[in-house]
Tab-separated table of C-alpha atoms (C1' of nucleotides) in Angstrom:
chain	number	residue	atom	x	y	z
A	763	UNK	CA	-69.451	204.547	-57.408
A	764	UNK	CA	-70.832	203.000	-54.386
A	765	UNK	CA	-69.757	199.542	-53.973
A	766	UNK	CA	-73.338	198.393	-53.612
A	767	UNK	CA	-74.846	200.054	-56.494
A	768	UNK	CA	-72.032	199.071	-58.674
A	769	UNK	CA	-73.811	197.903	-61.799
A	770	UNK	CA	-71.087	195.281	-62.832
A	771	UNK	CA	-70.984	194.022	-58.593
A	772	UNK	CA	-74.583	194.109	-58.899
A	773	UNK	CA	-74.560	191.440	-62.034
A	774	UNK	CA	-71.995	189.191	-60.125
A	775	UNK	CA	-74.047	188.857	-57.067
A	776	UNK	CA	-77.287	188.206	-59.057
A	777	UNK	CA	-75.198	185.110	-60.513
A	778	UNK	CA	-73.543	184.437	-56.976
A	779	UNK	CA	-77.414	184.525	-55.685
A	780	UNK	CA	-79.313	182.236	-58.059
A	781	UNK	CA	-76.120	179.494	-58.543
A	782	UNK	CA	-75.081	179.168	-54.727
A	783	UNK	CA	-78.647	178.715	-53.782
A	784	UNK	CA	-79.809	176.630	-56.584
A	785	UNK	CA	-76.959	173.954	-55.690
A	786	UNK	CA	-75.138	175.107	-52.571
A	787	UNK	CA	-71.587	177.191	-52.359
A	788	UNK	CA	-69.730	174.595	-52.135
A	789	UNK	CA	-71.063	172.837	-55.551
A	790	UNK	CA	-71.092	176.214	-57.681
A	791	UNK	CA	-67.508	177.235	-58.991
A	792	UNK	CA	-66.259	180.844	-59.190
A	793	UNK	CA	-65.617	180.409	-63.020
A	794	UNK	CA	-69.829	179.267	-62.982
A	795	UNK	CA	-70.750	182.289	-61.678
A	796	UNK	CA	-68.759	184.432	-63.478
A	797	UNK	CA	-69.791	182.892	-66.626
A	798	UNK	CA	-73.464	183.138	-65.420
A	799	UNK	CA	-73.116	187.086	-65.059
A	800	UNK	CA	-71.204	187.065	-68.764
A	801	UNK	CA	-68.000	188.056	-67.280
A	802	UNK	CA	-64.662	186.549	-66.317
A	803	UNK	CA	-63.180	184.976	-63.519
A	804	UNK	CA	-60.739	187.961	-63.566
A	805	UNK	CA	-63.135	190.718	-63.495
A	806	UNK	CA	-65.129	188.560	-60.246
A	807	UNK	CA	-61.593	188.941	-58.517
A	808	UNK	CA	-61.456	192.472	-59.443
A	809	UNK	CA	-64.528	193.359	-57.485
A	810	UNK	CA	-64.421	190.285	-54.809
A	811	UNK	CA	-61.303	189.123	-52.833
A	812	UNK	CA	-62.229	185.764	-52.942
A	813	UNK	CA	-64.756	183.253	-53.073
A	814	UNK	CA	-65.278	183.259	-49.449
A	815	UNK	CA	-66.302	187.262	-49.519
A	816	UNK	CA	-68.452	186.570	-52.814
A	817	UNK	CA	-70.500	183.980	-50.588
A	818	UNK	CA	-70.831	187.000	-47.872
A	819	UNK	CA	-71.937	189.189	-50.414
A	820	UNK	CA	-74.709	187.208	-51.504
A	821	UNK	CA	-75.806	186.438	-47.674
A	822	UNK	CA	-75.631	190.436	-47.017
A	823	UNK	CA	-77.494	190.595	-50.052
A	824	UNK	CA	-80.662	188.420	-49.152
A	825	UNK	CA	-81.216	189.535	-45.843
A	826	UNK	CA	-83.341	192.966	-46.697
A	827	UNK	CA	-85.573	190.968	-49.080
A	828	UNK	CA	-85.959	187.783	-46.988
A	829	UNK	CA	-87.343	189.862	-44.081
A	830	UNK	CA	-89.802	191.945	-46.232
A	831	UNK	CA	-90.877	188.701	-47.658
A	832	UNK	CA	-91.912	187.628	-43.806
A	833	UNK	CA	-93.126	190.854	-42.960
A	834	UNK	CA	-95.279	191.113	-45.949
A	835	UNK	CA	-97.238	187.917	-45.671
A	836	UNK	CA	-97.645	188.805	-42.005
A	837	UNK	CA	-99.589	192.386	-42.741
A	838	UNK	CA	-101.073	190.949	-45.342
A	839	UNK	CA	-102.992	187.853	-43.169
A	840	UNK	CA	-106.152	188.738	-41.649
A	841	UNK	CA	-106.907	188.103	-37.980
A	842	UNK	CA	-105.373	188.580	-34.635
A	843	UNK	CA	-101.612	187.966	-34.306
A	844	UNK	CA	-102.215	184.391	-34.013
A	845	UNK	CA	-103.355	184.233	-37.892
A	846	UNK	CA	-100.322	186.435	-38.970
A	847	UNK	CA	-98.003	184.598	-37.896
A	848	UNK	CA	-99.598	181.422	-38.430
A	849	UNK	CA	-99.833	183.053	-42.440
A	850	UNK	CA	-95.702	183.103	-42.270
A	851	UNK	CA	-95.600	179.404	-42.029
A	852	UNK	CA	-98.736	178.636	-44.834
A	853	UNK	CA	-96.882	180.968	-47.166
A	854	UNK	CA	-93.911	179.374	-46.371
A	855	UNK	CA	-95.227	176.181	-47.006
A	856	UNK	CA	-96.885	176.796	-50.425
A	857	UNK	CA	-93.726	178.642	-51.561
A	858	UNK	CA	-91.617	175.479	-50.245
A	859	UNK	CA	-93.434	172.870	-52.918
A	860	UNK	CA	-92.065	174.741	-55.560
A	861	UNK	CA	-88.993	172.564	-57.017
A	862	UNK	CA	-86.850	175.113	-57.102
A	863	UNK	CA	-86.946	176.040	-53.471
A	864	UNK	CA	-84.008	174.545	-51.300
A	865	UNK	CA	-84.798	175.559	-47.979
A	866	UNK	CA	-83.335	178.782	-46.099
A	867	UNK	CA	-80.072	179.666	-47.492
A	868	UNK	CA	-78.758	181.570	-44.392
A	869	UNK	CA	-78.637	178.306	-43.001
A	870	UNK	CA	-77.883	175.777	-45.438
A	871	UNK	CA	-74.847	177.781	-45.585
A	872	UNK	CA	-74.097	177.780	-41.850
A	873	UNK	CA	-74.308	173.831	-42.509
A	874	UNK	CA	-71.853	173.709	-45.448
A	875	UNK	CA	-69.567	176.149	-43.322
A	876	UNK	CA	-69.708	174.135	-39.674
A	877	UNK	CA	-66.216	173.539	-39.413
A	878	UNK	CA	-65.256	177.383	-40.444
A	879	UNK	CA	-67.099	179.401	-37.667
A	880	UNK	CA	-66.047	182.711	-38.441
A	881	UNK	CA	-66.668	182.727	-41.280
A	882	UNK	CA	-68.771	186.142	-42.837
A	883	UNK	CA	-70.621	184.095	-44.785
A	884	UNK	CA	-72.072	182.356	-41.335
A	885	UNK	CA	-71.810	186.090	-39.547
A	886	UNK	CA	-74.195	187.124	-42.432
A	887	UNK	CA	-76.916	184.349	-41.428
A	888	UNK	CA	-76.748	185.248	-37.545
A	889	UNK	CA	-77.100	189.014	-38.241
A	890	UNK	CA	-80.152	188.159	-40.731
A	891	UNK	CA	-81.545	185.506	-38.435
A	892	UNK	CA	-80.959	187.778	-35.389
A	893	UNK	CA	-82.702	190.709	-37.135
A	894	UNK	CA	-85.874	188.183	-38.344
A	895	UNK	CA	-86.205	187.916	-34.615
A	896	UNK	CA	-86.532	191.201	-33.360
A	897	UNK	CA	-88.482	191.998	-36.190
A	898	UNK	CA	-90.931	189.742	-35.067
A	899	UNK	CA	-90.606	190.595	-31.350
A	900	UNK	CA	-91.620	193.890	-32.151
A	901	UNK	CA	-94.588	193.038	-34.487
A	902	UNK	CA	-96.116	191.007	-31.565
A	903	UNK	CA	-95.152	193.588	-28.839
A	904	UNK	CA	-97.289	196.304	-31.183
A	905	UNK	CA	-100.214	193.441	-31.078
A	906	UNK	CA	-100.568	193.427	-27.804
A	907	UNK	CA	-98.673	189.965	-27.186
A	908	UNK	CA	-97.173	189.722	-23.395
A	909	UNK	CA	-93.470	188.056	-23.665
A	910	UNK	CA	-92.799	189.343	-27.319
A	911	UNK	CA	-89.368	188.520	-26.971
A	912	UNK	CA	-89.420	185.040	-25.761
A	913	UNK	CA	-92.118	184.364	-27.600
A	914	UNK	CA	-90.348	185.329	-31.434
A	915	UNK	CA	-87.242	183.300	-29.747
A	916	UNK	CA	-89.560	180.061	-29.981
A	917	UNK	CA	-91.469	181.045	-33.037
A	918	UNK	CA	-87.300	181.320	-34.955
A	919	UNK	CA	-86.964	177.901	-33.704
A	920	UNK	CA	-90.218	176.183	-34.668
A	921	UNK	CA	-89.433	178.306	-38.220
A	922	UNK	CA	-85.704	176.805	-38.732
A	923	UNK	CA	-87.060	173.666	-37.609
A	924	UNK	CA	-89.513	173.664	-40.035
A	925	UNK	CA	-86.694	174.877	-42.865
A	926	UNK	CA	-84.791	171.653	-42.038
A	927	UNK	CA	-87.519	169.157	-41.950
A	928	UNK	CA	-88.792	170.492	-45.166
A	929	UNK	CA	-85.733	169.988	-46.722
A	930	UNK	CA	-84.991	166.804	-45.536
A	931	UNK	CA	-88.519	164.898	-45.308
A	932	UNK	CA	-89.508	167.422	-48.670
A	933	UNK	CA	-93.052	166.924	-47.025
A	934	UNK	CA	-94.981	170.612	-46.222
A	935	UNK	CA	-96.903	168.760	-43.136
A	936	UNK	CA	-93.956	169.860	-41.336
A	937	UNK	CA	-94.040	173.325	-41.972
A	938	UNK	CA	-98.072	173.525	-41.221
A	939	UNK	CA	-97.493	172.210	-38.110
A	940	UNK	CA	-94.744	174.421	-37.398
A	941	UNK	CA	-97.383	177.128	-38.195
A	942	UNK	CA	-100.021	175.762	-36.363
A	943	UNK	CA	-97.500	174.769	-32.763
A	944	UNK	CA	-96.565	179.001	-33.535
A	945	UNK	CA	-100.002	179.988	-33.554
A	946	UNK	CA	-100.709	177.941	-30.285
A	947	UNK	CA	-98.205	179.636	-28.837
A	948	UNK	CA	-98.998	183.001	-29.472
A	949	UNK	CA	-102.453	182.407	-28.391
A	950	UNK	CA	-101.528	181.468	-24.551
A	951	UNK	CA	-100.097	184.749	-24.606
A	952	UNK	CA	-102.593	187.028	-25.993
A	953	UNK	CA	-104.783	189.227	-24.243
A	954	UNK	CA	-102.238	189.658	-20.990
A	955	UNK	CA	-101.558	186.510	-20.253
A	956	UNK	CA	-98.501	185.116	-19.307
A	957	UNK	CA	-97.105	181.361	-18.890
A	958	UNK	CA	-94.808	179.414	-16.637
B	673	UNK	CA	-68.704	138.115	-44.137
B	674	UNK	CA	-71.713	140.359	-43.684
B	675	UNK	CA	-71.454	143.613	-45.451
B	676	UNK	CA	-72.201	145.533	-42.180
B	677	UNK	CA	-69.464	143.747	-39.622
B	678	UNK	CA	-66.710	143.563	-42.115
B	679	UNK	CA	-64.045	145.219	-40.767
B	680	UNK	CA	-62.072	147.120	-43.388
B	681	UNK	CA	-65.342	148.140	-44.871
B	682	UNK	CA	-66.268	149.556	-40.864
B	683	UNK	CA	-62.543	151.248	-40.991
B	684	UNK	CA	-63.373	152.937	-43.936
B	685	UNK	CA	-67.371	154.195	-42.726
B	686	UNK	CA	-65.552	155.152	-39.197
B	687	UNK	CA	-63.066	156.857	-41.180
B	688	UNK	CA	-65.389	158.804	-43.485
B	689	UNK	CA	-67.764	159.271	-40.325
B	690	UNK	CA	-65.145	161.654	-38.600
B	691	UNK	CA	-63.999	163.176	-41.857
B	692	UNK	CA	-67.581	163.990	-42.810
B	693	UNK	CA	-69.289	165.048	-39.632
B	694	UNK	CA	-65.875	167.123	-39.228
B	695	UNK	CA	-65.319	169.017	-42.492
B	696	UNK	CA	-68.511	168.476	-44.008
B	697	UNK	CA	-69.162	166.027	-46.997
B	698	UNK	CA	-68.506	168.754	-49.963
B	699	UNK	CA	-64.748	169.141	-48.483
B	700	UNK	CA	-63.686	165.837	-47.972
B	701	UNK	CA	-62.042	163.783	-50.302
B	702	UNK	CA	-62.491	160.260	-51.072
B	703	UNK	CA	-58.245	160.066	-50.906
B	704	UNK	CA	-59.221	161.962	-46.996
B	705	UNK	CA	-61.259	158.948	-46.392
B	706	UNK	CA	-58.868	156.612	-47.842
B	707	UNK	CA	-56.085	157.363	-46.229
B	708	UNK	CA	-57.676	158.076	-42.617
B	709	UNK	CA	-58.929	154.531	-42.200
B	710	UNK	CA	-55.418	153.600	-43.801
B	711	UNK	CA	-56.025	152.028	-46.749
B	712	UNK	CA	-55.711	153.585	-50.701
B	713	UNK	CA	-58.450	154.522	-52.449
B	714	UNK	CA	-59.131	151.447	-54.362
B	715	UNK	CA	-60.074	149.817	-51.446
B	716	UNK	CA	-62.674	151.847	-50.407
B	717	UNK	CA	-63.709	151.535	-54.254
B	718	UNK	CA	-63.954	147.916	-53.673
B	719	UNK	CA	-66.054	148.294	-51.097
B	720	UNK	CA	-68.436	151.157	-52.214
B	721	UNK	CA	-69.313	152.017	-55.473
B	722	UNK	CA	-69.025	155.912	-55.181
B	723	UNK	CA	-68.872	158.627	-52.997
B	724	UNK	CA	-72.286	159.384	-52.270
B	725	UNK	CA	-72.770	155.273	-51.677
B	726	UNK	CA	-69.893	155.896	-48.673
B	727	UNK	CA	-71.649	159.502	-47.792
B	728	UNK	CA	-74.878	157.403	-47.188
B	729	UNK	CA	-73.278	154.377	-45.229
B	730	UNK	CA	-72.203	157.341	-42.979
B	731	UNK	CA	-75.651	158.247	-42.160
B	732	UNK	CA	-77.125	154.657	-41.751
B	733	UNK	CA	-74.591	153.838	-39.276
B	734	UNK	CA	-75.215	157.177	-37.082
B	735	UNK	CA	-79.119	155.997	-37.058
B	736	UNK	CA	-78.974	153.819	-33.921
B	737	UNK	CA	-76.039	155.359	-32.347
B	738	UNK	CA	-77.968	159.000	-32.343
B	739	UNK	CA	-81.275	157.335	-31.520
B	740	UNK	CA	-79.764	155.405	-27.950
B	741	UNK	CA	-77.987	158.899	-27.127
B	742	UNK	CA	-81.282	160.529	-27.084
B	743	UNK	CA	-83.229	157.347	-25.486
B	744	UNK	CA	-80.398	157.721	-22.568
B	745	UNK	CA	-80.972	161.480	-22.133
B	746	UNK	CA	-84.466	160.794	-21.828
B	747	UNK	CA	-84.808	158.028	-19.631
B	748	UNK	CA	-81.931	159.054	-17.153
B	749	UNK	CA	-83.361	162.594	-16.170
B	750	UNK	CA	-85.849	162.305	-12.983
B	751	UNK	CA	-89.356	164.249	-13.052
B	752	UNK	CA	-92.136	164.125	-15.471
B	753	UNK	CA	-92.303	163.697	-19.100
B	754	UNK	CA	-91.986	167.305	-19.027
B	755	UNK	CA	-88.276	167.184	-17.518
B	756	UNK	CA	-87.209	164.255	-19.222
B	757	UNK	CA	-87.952	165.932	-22.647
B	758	UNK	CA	-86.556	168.836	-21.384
B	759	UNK	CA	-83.144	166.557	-20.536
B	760	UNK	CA	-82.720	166.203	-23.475
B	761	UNK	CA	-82.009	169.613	-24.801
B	762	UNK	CA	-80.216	170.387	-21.840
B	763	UNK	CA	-77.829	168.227	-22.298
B	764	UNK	CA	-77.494	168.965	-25.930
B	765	UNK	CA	-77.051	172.353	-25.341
B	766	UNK	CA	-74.353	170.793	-23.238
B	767	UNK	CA	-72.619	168.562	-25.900
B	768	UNK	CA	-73.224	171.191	-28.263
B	769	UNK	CA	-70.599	173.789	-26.430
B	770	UNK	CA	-67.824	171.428	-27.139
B	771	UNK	CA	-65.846	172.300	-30.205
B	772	UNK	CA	-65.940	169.671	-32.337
B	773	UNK	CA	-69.329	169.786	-31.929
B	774	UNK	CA	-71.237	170.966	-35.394
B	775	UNK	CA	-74.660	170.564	-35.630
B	776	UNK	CA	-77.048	167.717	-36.543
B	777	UNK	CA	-75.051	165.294	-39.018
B	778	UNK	CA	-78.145	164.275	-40.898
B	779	UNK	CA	-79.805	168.282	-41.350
B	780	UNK	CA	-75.780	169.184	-42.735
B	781	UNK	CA	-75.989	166.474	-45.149
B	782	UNK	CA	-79.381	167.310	-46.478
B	783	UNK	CA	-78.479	170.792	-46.688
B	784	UNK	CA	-75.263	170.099	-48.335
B	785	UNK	CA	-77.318	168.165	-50.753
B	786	UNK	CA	-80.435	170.160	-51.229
B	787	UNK	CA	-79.783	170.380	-55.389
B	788	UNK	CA	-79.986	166.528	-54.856
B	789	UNK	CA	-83.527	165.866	-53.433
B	790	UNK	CA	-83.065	161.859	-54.008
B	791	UNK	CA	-79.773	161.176	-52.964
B	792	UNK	CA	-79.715	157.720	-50.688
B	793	UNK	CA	-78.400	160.279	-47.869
B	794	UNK	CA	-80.756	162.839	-47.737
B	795	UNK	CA	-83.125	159.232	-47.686
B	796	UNK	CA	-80.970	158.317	-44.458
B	797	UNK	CA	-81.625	161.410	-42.945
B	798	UNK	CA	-85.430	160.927	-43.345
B	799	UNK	CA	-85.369	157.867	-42.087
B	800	UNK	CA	-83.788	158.579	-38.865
B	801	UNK	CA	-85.646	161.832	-38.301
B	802	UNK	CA	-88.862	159.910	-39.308
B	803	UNK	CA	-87.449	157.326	-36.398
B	804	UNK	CA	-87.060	159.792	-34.093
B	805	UNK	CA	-89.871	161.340	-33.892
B	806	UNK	CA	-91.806	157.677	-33.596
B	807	UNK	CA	-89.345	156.811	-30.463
B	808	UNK	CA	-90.573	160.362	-29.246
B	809	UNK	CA	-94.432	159.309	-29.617
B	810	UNK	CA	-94.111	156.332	-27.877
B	811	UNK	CA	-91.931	157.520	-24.913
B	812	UNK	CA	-94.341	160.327	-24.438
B	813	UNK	CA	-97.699	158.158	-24.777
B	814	UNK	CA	-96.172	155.818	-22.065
B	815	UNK	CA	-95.889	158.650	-19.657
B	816	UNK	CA	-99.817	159.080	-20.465
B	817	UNK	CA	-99.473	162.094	-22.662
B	818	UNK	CA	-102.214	162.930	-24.928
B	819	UNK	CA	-101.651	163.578	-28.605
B	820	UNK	CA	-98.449	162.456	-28.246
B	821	UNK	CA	-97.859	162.125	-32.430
B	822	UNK	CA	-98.704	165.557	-32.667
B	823	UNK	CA	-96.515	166.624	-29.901
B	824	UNK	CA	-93.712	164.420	-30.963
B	825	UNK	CA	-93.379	166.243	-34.160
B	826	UNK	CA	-93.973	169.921	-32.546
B	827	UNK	CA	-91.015	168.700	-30.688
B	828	UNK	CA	-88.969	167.567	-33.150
B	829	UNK	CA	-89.001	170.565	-34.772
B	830	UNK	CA	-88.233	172.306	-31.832
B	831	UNK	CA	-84.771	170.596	-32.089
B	832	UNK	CA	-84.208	170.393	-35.253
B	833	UNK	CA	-84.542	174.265	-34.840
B	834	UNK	CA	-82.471	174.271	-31.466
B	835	UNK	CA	-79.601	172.270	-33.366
B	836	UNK	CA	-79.842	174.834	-36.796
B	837	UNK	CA	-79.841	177.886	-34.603
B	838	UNK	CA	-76.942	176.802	-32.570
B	839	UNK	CA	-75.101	175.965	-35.499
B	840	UNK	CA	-75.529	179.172	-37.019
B	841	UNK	CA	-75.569	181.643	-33.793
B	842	UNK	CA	-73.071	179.239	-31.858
B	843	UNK	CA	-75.237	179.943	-28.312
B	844	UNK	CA	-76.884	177.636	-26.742
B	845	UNK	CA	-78.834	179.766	-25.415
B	846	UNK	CA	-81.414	179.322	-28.389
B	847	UNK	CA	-81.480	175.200	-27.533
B	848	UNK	CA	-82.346	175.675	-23.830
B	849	UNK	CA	-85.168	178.534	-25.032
B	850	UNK	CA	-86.049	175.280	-27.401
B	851	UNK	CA	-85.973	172.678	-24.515
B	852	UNK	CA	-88.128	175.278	-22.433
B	853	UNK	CA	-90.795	175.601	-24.891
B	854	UNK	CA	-90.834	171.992	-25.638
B	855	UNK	CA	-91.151	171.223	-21.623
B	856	UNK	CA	-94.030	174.146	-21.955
B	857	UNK	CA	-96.200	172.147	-24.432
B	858	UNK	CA	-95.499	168.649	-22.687
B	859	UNK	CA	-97.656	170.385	-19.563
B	860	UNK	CA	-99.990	171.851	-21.494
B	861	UNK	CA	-100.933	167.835	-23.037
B	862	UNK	CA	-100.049	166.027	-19.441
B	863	UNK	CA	-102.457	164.496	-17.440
B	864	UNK	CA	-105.389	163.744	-20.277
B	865	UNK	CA	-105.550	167.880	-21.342
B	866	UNK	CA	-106.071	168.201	-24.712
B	867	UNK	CA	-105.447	171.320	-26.973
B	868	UNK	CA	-107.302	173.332	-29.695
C	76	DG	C1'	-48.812	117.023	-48.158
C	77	DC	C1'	-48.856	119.205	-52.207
C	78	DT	C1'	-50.673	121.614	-56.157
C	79	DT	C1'	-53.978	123.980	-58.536
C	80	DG	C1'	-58.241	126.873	-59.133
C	81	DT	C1'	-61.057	130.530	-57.780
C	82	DA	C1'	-63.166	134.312	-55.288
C	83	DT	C1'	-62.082	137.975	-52.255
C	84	DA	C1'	-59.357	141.788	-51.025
C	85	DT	C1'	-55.765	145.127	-51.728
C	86	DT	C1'	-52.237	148.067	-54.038
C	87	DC	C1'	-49.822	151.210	-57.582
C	88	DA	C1'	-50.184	154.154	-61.142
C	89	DC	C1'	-53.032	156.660	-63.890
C	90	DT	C1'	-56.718	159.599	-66.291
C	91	DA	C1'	-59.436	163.386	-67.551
C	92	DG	C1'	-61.432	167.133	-65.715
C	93	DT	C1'	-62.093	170.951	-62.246
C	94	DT	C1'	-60.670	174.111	-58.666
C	95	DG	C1'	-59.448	178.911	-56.627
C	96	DG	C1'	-56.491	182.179	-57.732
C	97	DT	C1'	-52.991	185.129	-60.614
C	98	DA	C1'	-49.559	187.534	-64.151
C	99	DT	C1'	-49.969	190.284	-67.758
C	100	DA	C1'	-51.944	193.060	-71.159
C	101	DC	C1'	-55.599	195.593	-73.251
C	102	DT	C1'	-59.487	199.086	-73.357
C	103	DT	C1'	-62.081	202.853	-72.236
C	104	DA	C1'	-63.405	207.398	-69.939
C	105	DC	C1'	-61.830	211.444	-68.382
D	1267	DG	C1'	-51.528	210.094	-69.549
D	1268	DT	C1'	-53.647	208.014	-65.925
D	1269	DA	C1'	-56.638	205.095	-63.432
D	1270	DA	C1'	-60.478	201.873	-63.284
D	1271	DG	C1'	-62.258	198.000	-65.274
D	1272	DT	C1'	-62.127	193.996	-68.245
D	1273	DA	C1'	-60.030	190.093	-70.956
D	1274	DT	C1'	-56.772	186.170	-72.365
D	1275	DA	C1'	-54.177	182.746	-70.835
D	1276	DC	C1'	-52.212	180.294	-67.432
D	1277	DC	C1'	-50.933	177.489	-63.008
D	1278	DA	C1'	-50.320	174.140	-59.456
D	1279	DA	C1'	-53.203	171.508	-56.705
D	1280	DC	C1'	-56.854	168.714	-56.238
D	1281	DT	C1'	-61.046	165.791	-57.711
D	1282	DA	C1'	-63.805	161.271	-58.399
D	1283	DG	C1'	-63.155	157.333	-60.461
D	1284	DT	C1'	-60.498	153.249	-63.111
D	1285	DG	C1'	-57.149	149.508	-65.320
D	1286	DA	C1'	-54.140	146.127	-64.428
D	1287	DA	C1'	-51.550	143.660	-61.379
D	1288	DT	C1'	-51.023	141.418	-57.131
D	1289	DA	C1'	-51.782	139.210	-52.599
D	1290	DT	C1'	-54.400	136.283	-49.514
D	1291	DA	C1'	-57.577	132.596	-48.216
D	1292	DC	C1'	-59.472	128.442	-48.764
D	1293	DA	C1'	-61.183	124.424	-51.007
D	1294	DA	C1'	-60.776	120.372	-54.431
D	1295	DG	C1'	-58.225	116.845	-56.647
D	1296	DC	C1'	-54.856	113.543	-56.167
DNA sequence: GCTTGTATATTCACTAGTTGGTATACTTAC
DNA sequence: GTAAGTATACCAACTAGTGAATATACAAGC
């Protein structure tokens, strides 16, 4: 059986998923998530090396769904390209006053794992964050939007920088004006035209 | 003696400071702490009445510190507003290559504590963020820069972006692209423009 | 000058619980 | 019978926090 579709894997990361998020890797023990998937410690070590490649797993794990999440509320918004991706950030802020959300776990991870670089846990978030960009820079380039690439460079950053202010002011102002600074953005570079 | 100049209780906060910023507040001991600043644990019992009480004395006393750093940036680069904001990423993407360097102190701790919305930390964090971005306002509506709250903000989240993307792609590259778009919509609000 | 009292500051030794990881044995499917 | 998967029981190291004793400083009483 594929290691991916292995049922009993599956279960594991499902409790790996919903504990490290909830309260952070570093706060969740490997006995907690075993428990949480109604299995032992022993069988988690059967199927995971360590803690270190469970915390991968669930990274590796997120990064298909988080991007269809993006990419859905951006087809769904009406409007130019402007409106979609202003619609990322108003989803994103409506999702974000929910209690149980704690911020973007691709990088609250990074932060927990600053002092181990290499980690795959922090290779996981670049690869996910890397492929949220071009993602993006292709949904503008097929909108019509001159400087697609530099332009989803600065709309990642006004995105993670409205991730961190959320979770550290827990005040969705930041994220709408996030949104709105994106949508500003995109407009000075619809329609052909191109900045300094 | 004044809770904030006495000296073993600064040992122990300079102590904890390196530690922290270092390893991260999850994977440091209070013993770590203790016996950095060379003194047993007791001690820094005495003189805080937990962990997280020590984990937010780190924070308040990184405040002022952070806030001058960025104040010097800013007022030592020639040009416009425009340049001088753009200084300051520069140079950050400057400090930033360094190795010990690992991200924003204040976004790592409220990430690390994200399950803990209240903690007196996660406060400090706010508060100097919330600080910042005032200090921005004014420095920008000096240099006669209209809407300068609005762009102090767009700003800050331009950085606190440039400082989660560096952490997790380890290029600077993303906080000059950040200090580039900032400069970008400085122009766009110099000389009495305003903005939709 | 000496003693005594008191608040501050510091140490040693300890607890009770948790951590990531493992040695060994059992069970089930083929 | 063999191999994959799961369980019980365990370990040594580490964790935040504490109890009791001690050391230092400094002032008051005489």
């Amino acid at each position: 059986m594929s290691e991916k579709t292995n049922p009993t894997r599956k279960r594991l990361v499902d409790a790996a998923t919903k504990l490290f998020y909830a309260e952070g890797i570093g706060r969740v023990s490997v006995d907690a998530v075993a428990e949480k998937a109604g299995l032992t410690k022993r069988t988690l070590y059967y199927h995971f090396k360590s803690k270190d490649d469970l915390i991968a797993a669930y990274l590796d794990g997120r990064d298909q769904p988080n991007l269809e999440q993006m990419a859905g509320w951006f087809d769904a918004a009406e409007g130019g390209a402007d409106k979609k991706v202003e619609a990322i950030f108003t989803n994103l802020a409506r999702v974000a006053r929910h209690p149980k959300w704690k911020g973007c776990g691709f990088l609250r991870t990074a932060a927990e794992l600053a002092a181990m670089p290499g980690h795959p846990a922090v290779k996981a978030g670049a690869r996910h964050k890397t492929n949220f960009e071009k993602w993006l820079a292709g949904a503008l380039s097929s909108h019509d939007i001159a400087q697609s690439k530099m332009l989803a460079r600065e709309i990642v950053l006004l995105m993670d920088g409205a991730f961190s202010s959320m979770l550290i002011h827990h005040n969705p102002d930041y994220v709408n004006a996030a949104g709105h600074a994106a949508a500003t953005l995109v407009r000075a570079r619809m329609a052909g035209k191109h900045a300094a």
